[in-house]
PDB file of N, CA and C in Angstrom:
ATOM      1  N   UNK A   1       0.176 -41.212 -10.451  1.00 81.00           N
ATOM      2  CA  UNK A   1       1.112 -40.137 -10.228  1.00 81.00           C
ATOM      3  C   UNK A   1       1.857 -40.419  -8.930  1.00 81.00           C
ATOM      4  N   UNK A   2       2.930 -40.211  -8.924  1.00 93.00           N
ATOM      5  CA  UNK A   2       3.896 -40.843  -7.554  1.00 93.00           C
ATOM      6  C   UNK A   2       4.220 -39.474  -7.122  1.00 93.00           C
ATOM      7  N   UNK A   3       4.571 -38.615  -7.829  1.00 95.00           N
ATOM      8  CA  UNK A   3       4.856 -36.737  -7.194  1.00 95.00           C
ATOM      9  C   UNK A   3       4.154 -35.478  -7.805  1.00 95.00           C
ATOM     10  N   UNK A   4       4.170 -34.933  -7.030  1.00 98.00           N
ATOM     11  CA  UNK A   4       3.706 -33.562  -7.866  1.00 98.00           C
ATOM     12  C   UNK A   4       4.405 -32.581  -7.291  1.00 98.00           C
ATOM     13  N   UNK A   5       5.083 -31.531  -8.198  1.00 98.00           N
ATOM     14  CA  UNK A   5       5.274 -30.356  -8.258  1.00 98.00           C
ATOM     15  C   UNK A   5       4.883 -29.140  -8.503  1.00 98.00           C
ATOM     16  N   UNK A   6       5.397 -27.919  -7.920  1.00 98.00           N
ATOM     17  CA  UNK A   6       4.546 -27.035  -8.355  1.00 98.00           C
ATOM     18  C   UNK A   6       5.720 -26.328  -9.448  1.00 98.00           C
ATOM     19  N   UNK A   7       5.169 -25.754 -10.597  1.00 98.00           N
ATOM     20  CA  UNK A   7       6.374 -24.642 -11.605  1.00 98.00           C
ATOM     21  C   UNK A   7       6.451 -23.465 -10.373  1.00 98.00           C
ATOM     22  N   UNK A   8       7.599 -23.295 -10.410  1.00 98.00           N
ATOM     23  CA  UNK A   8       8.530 -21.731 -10.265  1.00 98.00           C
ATOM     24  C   UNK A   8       8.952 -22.400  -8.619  1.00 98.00           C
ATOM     25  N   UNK A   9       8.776 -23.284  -8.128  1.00 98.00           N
ATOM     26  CA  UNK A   9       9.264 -23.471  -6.779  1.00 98.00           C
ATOM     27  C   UNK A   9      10.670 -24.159  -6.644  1.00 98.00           C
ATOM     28  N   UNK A  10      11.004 -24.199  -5.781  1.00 98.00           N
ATOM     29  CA  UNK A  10      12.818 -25.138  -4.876  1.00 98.00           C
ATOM     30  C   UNK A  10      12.099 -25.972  -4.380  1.00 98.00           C
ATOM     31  N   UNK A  11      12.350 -27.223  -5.018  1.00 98.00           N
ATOM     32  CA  UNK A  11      12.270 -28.552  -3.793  1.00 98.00           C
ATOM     33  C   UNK A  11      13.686 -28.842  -3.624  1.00 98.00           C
ATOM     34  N   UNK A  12      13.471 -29.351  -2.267  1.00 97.00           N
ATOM     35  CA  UNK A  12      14.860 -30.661  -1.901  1.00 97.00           C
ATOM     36  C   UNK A  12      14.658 -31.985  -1.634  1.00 97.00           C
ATOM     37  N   UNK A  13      15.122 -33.045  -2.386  1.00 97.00           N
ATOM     38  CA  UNK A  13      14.739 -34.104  -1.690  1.00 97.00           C
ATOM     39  C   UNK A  13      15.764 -34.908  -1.659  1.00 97.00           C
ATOM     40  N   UNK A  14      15.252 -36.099  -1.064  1.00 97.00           N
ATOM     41  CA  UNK A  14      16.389 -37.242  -0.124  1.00 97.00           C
ATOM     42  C   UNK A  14      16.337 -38.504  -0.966  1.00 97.00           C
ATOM     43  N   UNK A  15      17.134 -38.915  -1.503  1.00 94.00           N
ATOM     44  CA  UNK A  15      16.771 -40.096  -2.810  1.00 94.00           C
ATOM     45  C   UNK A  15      17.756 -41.202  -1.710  1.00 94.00           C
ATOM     46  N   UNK A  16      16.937 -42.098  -1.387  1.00 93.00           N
ATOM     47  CA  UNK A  16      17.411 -43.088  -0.463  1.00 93.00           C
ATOM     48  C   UNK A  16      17.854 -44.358  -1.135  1.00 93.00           C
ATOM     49  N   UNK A  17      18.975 -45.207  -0.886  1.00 91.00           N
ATOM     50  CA  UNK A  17      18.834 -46.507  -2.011  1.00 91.00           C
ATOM     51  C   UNK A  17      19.343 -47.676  -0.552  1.00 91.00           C
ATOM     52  N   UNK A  18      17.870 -48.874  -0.604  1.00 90.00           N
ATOM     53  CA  UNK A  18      18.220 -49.405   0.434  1.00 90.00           C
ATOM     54  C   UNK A  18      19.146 -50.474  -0.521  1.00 90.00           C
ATOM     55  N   UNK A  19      18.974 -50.410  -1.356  1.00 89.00           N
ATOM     56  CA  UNK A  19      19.853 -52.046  -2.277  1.00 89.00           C
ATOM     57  C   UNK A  19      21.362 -52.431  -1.764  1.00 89.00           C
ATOM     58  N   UNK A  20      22.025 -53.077  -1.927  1.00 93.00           N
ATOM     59  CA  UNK A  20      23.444 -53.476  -2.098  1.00 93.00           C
ATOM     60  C   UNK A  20      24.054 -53.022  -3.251  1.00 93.00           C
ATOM     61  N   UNK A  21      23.387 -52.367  -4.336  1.00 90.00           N
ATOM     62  CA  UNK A  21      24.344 -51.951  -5.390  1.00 90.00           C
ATOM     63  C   UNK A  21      24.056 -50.652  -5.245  1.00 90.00           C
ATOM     64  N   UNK A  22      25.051 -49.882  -6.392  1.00 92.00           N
ATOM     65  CA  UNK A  22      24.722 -48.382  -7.092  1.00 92.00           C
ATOM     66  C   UNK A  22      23.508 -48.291  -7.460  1.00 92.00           C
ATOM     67  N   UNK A  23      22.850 -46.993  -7.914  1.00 91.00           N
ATOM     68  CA  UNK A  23      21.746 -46.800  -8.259  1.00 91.00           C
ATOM     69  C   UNK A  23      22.219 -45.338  -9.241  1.00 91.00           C
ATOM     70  N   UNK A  24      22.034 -45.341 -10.831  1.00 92.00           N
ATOM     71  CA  UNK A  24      22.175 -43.957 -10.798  1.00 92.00           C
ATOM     72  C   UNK A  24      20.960 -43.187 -11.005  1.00 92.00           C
ATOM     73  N   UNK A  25      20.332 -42.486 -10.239  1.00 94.00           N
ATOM     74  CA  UNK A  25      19.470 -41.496 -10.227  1.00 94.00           C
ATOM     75  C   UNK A  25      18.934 -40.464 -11.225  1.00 94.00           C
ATOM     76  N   UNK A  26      18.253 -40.510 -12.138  1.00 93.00           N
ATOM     77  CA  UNK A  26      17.846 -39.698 -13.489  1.00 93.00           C
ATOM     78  C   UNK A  26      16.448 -38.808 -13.451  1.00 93.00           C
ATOM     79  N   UNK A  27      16.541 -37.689 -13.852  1.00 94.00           N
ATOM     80  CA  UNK A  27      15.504 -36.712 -13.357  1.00 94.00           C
ATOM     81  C   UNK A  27      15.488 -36.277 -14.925  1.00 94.00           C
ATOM     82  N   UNK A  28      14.357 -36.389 -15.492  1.00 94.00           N
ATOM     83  CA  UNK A  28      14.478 -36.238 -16.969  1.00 94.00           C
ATOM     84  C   UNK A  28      12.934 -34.269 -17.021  1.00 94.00           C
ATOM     85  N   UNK A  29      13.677 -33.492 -18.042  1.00 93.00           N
ATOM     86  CA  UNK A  29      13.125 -31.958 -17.831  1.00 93.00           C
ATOM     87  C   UNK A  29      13.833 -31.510 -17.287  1.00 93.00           C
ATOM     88  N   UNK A  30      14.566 -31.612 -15.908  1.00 93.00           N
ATOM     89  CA  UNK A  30      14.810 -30.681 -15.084  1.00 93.00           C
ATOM     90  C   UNK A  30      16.364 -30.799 -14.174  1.00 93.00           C
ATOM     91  N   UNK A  31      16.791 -30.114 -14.228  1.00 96.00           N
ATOM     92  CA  UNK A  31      18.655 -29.970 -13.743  1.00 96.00           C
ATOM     93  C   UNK A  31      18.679 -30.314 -12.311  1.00 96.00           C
ATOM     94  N   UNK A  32      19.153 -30.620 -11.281  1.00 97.00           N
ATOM     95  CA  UNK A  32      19.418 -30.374  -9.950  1.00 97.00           C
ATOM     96  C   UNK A  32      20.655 -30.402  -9.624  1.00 97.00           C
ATOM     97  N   UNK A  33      20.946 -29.549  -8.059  1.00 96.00           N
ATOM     98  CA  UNK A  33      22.002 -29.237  -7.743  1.00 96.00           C
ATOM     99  C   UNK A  33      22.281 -30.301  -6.639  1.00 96.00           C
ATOM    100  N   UNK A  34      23.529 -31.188  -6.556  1.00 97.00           N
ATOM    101  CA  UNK A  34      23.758 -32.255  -5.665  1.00 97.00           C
ATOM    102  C   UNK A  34      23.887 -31.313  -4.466  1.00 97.00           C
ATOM    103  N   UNK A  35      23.432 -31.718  -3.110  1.00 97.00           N
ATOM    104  CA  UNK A  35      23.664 -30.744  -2.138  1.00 97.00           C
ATOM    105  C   UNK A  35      24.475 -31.811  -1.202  1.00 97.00           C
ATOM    106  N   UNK A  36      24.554 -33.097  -1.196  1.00 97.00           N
ATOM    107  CA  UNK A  36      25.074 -34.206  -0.405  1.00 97.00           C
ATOM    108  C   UNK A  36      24.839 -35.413  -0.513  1.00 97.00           C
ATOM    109  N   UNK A  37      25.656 -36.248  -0.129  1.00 97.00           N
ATOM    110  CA  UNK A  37      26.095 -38.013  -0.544  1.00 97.00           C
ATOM    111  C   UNK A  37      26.494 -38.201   0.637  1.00 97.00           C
ATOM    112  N   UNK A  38      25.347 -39.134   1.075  1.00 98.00           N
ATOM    113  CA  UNK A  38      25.666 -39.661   2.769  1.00 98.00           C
ATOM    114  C   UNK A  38      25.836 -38.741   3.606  1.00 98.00           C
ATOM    115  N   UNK A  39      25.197 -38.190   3.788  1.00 97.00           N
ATOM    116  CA  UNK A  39      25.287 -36.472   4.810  1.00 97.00           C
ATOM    117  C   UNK A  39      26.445 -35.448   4.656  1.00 97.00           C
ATOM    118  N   UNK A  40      27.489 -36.387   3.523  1.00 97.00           N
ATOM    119  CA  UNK A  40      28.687 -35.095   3.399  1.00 97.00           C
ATOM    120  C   UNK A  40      28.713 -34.315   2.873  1.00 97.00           C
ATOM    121  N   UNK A  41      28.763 -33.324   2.637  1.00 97.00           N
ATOM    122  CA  UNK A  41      28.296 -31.931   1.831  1.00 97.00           C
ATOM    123  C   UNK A  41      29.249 -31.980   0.526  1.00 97.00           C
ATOM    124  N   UNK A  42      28.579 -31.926  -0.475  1.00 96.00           N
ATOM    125  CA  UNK A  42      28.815 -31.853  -1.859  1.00 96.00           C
ATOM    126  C   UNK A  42      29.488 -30.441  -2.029  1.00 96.00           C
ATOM    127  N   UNK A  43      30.313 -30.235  -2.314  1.00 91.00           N
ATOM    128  CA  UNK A  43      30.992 -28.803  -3.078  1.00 91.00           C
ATOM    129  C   UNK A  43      30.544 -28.223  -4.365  1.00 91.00           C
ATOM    130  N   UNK A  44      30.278 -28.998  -5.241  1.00 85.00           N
ATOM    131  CA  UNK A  44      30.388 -28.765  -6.710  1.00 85.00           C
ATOM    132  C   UNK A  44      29.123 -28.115  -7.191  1.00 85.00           C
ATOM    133  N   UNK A  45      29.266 -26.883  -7.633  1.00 79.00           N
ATOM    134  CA  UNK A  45      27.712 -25.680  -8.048  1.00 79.00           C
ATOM    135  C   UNK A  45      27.507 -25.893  -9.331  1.00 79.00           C
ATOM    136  N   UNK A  46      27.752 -26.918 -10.082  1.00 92.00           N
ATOM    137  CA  UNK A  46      27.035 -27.202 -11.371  1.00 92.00           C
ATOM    138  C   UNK A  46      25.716 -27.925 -11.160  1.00 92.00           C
ATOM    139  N   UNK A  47      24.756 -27.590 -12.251  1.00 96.00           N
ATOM    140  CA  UNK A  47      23.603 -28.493 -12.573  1.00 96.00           C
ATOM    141  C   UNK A  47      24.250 -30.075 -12.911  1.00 96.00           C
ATOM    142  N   UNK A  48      23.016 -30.872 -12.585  1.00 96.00           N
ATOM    143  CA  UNK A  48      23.347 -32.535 -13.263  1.00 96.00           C
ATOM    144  C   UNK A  48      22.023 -33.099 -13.274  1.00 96.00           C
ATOM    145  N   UNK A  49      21.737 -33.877 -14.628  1.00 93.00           N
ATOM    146  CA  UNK A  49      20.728 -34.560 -14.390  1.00 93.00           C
ATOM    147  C   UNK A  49      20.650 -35.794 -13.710  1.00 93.00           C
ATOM    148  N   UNK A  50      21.817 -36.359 -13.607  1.00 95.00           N
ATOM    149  CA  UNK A  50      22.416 -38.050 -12.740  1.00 95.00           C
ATOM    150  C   UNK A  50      23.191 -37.685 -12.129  1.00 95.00           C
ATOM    151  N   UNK A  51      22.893 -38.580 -10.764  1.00 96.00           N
ATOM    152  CA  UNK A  51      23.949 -38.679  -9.563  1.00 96.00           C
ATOM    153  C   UNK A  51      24.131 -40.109  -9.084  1.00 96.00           C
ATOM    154  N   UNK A  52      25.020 -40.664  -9.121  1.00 95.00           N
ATOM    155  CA  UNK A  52      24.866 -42.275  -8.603  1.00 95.00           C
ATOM    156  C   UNK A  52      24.467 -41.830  -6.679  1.00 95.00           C
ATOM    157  N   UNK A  53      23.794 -43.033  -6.438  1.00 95.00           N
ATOM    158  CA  UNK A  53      23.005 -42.966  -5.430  1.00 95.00           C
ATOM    159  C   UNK A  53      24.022 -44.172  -4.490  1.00 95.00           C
ATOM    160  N   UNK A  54      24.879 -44.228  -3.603  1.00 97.00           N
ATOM    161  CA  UNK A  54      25.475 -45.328  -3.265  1.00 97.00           C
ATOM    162  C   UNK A  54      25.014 -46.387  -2.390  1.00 97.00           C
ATOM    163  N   UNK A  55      25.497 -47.423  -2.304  1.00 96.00           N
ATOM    164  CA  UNK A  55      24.669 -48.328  -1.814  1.00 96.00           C
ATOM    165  C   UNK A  55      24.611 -48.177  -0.394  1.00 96.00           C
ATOM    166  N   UNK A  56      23.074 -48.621  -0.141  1.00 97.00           N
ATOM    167  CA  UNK A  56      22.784 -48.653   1.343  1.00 97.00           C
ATOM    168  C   UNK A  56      23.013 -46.978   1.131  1.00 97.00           C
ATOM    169  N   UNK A  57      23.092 -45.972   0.769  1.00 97.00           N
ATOM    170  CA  UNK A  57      23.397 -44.321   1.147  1.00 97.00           C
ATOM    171  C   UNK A  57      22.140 -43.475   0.413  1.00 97.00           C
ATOM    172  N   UNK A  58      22.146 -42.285   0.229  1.00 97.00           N
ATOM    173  CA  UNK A  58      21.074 -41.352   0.397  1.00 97.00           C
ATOM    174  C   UNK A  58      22.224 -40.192  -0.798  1.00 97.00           C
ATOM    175  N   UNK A  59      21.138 -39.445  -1.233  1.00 96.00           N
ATOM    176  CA  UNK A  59      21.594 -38.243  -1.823  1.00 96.00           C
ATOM    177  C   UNK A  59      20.714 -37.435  -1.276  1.00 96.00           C
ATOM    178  N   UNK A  60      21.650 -35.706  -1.347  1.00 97.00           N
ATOM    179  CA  UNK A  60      20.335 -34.916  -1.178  1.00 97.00           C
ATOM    180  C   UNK A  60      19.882 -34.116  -1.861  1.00 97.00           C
ATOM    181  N   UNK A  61      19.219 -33.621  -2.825  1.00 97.00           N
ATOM    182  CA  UNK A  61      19.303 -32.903  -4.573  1.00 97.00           C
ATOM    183  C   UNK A  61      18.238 -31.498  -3.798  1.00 97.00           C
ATOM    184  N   UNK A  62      18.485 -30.336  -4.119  1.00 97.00           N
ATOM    185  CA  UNK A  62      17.536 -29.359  -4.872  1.00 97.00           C
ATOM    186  C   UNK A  62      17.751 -29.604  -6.095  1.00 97.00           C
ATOM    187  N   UNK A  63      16.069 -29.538  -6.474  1.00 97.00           N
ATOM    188  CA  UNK A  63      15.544 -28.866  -7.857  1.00 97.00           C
ATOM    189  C   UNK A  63      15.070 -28.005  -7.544  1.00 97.00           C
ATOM    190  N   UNK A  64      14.831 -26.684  -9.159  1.00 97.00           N
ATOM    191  CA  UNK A  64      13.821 -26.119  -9.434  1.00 97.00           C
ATOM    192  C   UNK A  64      12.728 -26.489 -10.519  1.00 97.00           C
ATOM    193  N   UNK A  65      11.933 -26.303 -10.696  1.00 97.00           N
ATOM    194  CA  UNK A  65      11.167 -25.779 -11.669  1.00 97.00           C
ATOM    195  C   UNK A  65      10.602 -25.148 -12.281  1.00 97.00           C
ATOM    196  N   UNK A  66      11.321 -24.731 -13.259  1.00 94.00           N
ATOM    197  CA  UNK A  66      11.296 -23.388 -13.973  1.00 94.00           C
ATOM    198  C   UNK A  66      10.686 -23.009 -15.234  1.00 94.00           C
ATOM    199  N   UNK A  67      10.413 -24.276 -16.002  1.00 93.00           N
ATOM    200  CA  UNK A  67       9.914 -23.968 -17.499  1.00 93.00           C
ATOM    201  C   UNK A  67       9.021 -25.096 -17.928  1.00 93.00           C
ATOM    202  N   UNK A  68       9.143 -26.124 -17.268  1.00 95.00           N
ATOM    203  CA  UNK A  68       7.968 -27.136 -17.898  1.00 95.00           C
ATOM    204  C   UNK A  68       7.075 -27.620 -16.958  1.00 95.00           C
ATOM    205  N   UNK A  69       5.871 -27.317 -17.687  1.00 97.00           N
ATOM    206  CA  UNK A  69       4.318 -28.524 -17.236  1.00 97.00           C
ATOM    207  C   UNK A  69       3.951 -29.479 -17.513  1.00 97.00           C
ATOM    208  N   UNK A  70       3.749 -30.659 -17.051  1.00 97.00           N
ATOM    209  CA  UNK A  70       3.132 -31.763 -17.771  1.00 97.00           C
ATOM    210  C   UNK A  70       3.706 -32.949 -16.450  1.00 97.00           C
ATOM    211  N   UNK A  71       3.626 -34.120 -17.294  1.00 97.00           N
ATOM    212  CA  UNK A  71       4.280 -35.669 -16.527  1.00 97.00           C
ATOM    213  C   UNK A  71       6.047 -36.045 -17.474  1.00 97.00           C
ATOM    214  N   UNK A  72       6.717 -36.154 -16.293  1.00 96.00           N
ATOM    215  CA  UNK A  72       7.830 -36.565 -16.646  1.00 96.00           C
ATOM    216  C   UNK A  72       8.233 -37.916 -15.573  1.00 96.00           C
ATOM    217  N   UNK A  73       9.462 -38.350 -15.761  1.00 94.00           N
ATOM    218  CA  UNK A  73      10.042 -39.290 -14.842  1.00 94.00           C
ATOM    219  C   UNK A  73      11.362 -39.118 -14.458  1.00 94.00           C
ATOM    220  N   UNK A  74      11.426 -39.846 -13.531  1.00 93.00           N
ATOM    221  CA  UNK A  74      12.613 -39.903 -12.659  1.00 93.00           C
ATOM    222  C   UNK A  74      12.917 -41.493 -12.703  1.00 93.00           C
ATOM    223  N   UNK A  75      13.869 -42.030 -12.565  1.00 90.00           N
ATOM    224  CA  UNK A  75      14.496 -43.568 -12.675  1.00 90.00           C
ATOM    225  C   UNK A  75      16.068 -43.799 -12.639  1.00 90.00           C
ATOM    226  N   UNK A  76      15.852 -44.785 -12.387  1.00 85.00           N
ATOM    227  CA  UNK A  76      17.219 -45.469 -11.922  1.00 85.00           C
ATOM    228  C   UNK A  76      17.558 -45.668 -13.631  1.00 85.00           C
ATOM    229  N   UNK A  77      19.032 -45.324 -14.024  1.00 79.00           N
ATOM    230  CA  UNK A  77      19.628 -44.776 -15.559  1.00 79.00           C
ATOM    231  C   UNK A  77      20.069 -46.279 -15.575  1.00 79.00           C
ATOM    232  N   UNK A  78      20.379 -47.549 -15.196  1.00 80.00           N
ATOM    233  CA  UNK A  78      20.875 -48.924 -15.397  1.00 80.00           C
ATOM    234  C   UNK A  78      19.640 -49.229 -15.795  1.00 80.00           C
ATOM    235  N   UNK A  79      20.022 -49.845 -17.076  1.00 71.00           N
ATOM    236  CA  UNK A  79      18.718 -50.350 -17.963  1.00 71.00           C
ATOM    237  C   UNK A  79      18.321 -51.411 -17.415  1.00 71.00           C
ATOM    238  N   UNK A  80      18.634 -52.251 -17.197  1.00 74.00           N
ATOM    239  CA  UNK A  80      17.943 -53.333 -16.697  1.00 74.00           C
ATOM    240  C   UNK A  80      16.829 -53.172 -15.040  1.00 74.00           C
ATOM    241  N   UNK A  81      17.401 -51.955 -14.470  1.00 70.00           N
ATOM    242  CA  UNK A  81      17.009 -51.482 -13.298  1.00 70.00           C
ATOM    243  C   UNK A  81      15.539 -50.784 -13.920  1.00 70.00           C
ATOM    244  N   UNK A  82      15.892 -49.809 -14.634  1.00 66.00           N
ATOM    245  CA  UNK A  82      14.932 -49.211 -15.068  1.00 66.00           C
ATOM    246  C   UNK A  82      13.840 -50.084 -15.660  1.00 66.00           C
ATOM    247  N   UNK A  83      14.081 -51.658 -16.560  1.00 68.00           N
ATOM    248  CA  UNK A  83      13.064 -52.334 -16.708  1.00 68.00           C
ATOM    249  C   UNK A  83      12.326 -52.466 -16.126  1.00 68.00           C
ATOM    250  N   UNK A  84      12.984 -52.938 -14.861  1.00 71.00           N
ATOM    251  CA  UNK A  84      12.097 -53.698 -13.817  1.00 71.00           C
ATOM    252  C   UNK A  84      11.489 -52.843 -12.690  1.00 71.00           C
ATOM    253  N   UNK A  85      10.945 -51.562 -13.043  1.00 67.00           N
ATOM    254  CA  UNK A  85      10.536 -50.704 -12.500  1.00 67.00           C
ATOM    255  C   UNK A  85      11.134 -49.706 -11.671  1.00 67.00           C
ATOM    256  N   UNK A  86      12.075 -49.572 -12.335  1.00 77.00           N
ATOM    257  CA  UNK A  86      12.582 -48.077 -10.777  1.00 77.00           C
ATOM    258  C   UNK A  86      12.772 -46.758 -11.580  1.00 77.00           C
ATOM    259  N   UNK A  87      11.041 -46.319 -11.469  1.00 88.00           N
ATOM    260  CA  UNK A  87      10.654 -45.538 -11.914  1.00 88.00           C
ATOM    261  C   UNK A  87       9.559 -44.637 -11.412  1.00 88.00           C
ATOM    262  N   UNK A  88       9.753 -43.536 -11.466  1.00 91.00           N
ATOM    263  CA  UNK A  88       8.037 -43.233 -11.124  1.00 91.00           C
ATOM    264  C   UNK A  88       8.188 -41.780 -12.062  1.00 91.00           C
ATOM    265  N   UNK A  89       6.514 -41.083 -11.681  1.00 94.00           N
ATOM    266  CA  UNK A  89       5.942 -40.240 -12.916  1.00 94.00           C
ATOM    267  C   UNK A  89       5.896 -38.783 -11.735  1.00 94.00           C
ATOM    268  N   UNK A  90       6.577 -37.832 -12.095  1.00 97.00           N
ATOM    269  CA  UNK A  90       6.183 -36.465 -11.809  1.00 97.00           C
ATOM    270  C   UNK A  90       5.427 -35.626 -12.517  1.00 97.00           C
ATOM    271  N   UNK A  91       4.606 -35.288 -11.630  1.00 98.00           N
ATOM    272  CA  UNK A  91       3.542 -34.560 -12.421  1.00 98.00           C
ATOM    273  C   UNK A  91       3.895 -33.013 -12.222  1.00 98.00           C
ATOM    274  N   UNK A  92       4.153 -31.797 -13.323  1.00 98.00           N
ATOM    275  CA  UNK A  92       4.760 -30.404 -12.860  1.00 98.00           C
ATOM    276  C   UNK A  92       3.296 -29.253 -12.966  1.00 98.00           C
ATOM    277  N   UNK A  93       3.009 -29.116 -12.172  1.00 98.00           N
ATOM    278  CA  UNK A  93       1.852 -27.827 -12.443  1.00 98.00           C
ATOM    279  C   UNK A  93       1.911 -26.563 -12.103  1.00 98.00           C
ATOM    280  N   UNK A  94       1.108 -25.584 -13.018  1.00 96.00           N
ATOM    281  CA  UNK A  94       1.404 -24.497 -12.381  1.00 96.00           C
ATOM    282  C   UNK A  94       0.557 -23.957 -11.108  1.00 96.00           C
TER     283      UNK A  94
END
């Protein structure tokens, strides 16, 4: 297990990409709200499940979790990225 969550809470977190390329960022169950890209403040109040992550830069996402328990994942959405592991397992509990 690489995270755990708790159901009904707000996290925020900091999705860092040290690489030279894009990264796009995939949160599979659960919506988040972009809050910033490279410390600049994001405007836009829609949900998204992907945000490209820019190179060498940082995102900063709230989630909630609101309706599901179990193990899900998060990964980099470039298939070949995602092969080769850029992935990990969230675990959601109540």
């Amino acid at each position: 297990m690489d995270l755990r969550s708790k159901l009904n809470t707000t996290e925020e977190w900091t999705v860092v990409n040290t690489s030279d390329e894009q990264h796009s960022f995939h949160v599979h169950t659960n919506h988040f709200q972009l809050m910033s890209i490279n410390g600049v403040p994001h405007h836009g109040h829609s949900l998204q499940d992907i945000a490209n992550v820019p190179a060498k830069g940082r995102l900063v996402i709230r989630i909630r979790f609101t309706n599901y328990t179990g193990k899900t994942v998060l990964h980099c959405h470039i298939l070949n990225h995602e092969d080769m592991g850029m992935m990990a397992i969230l675990d959601i509990v109540k």
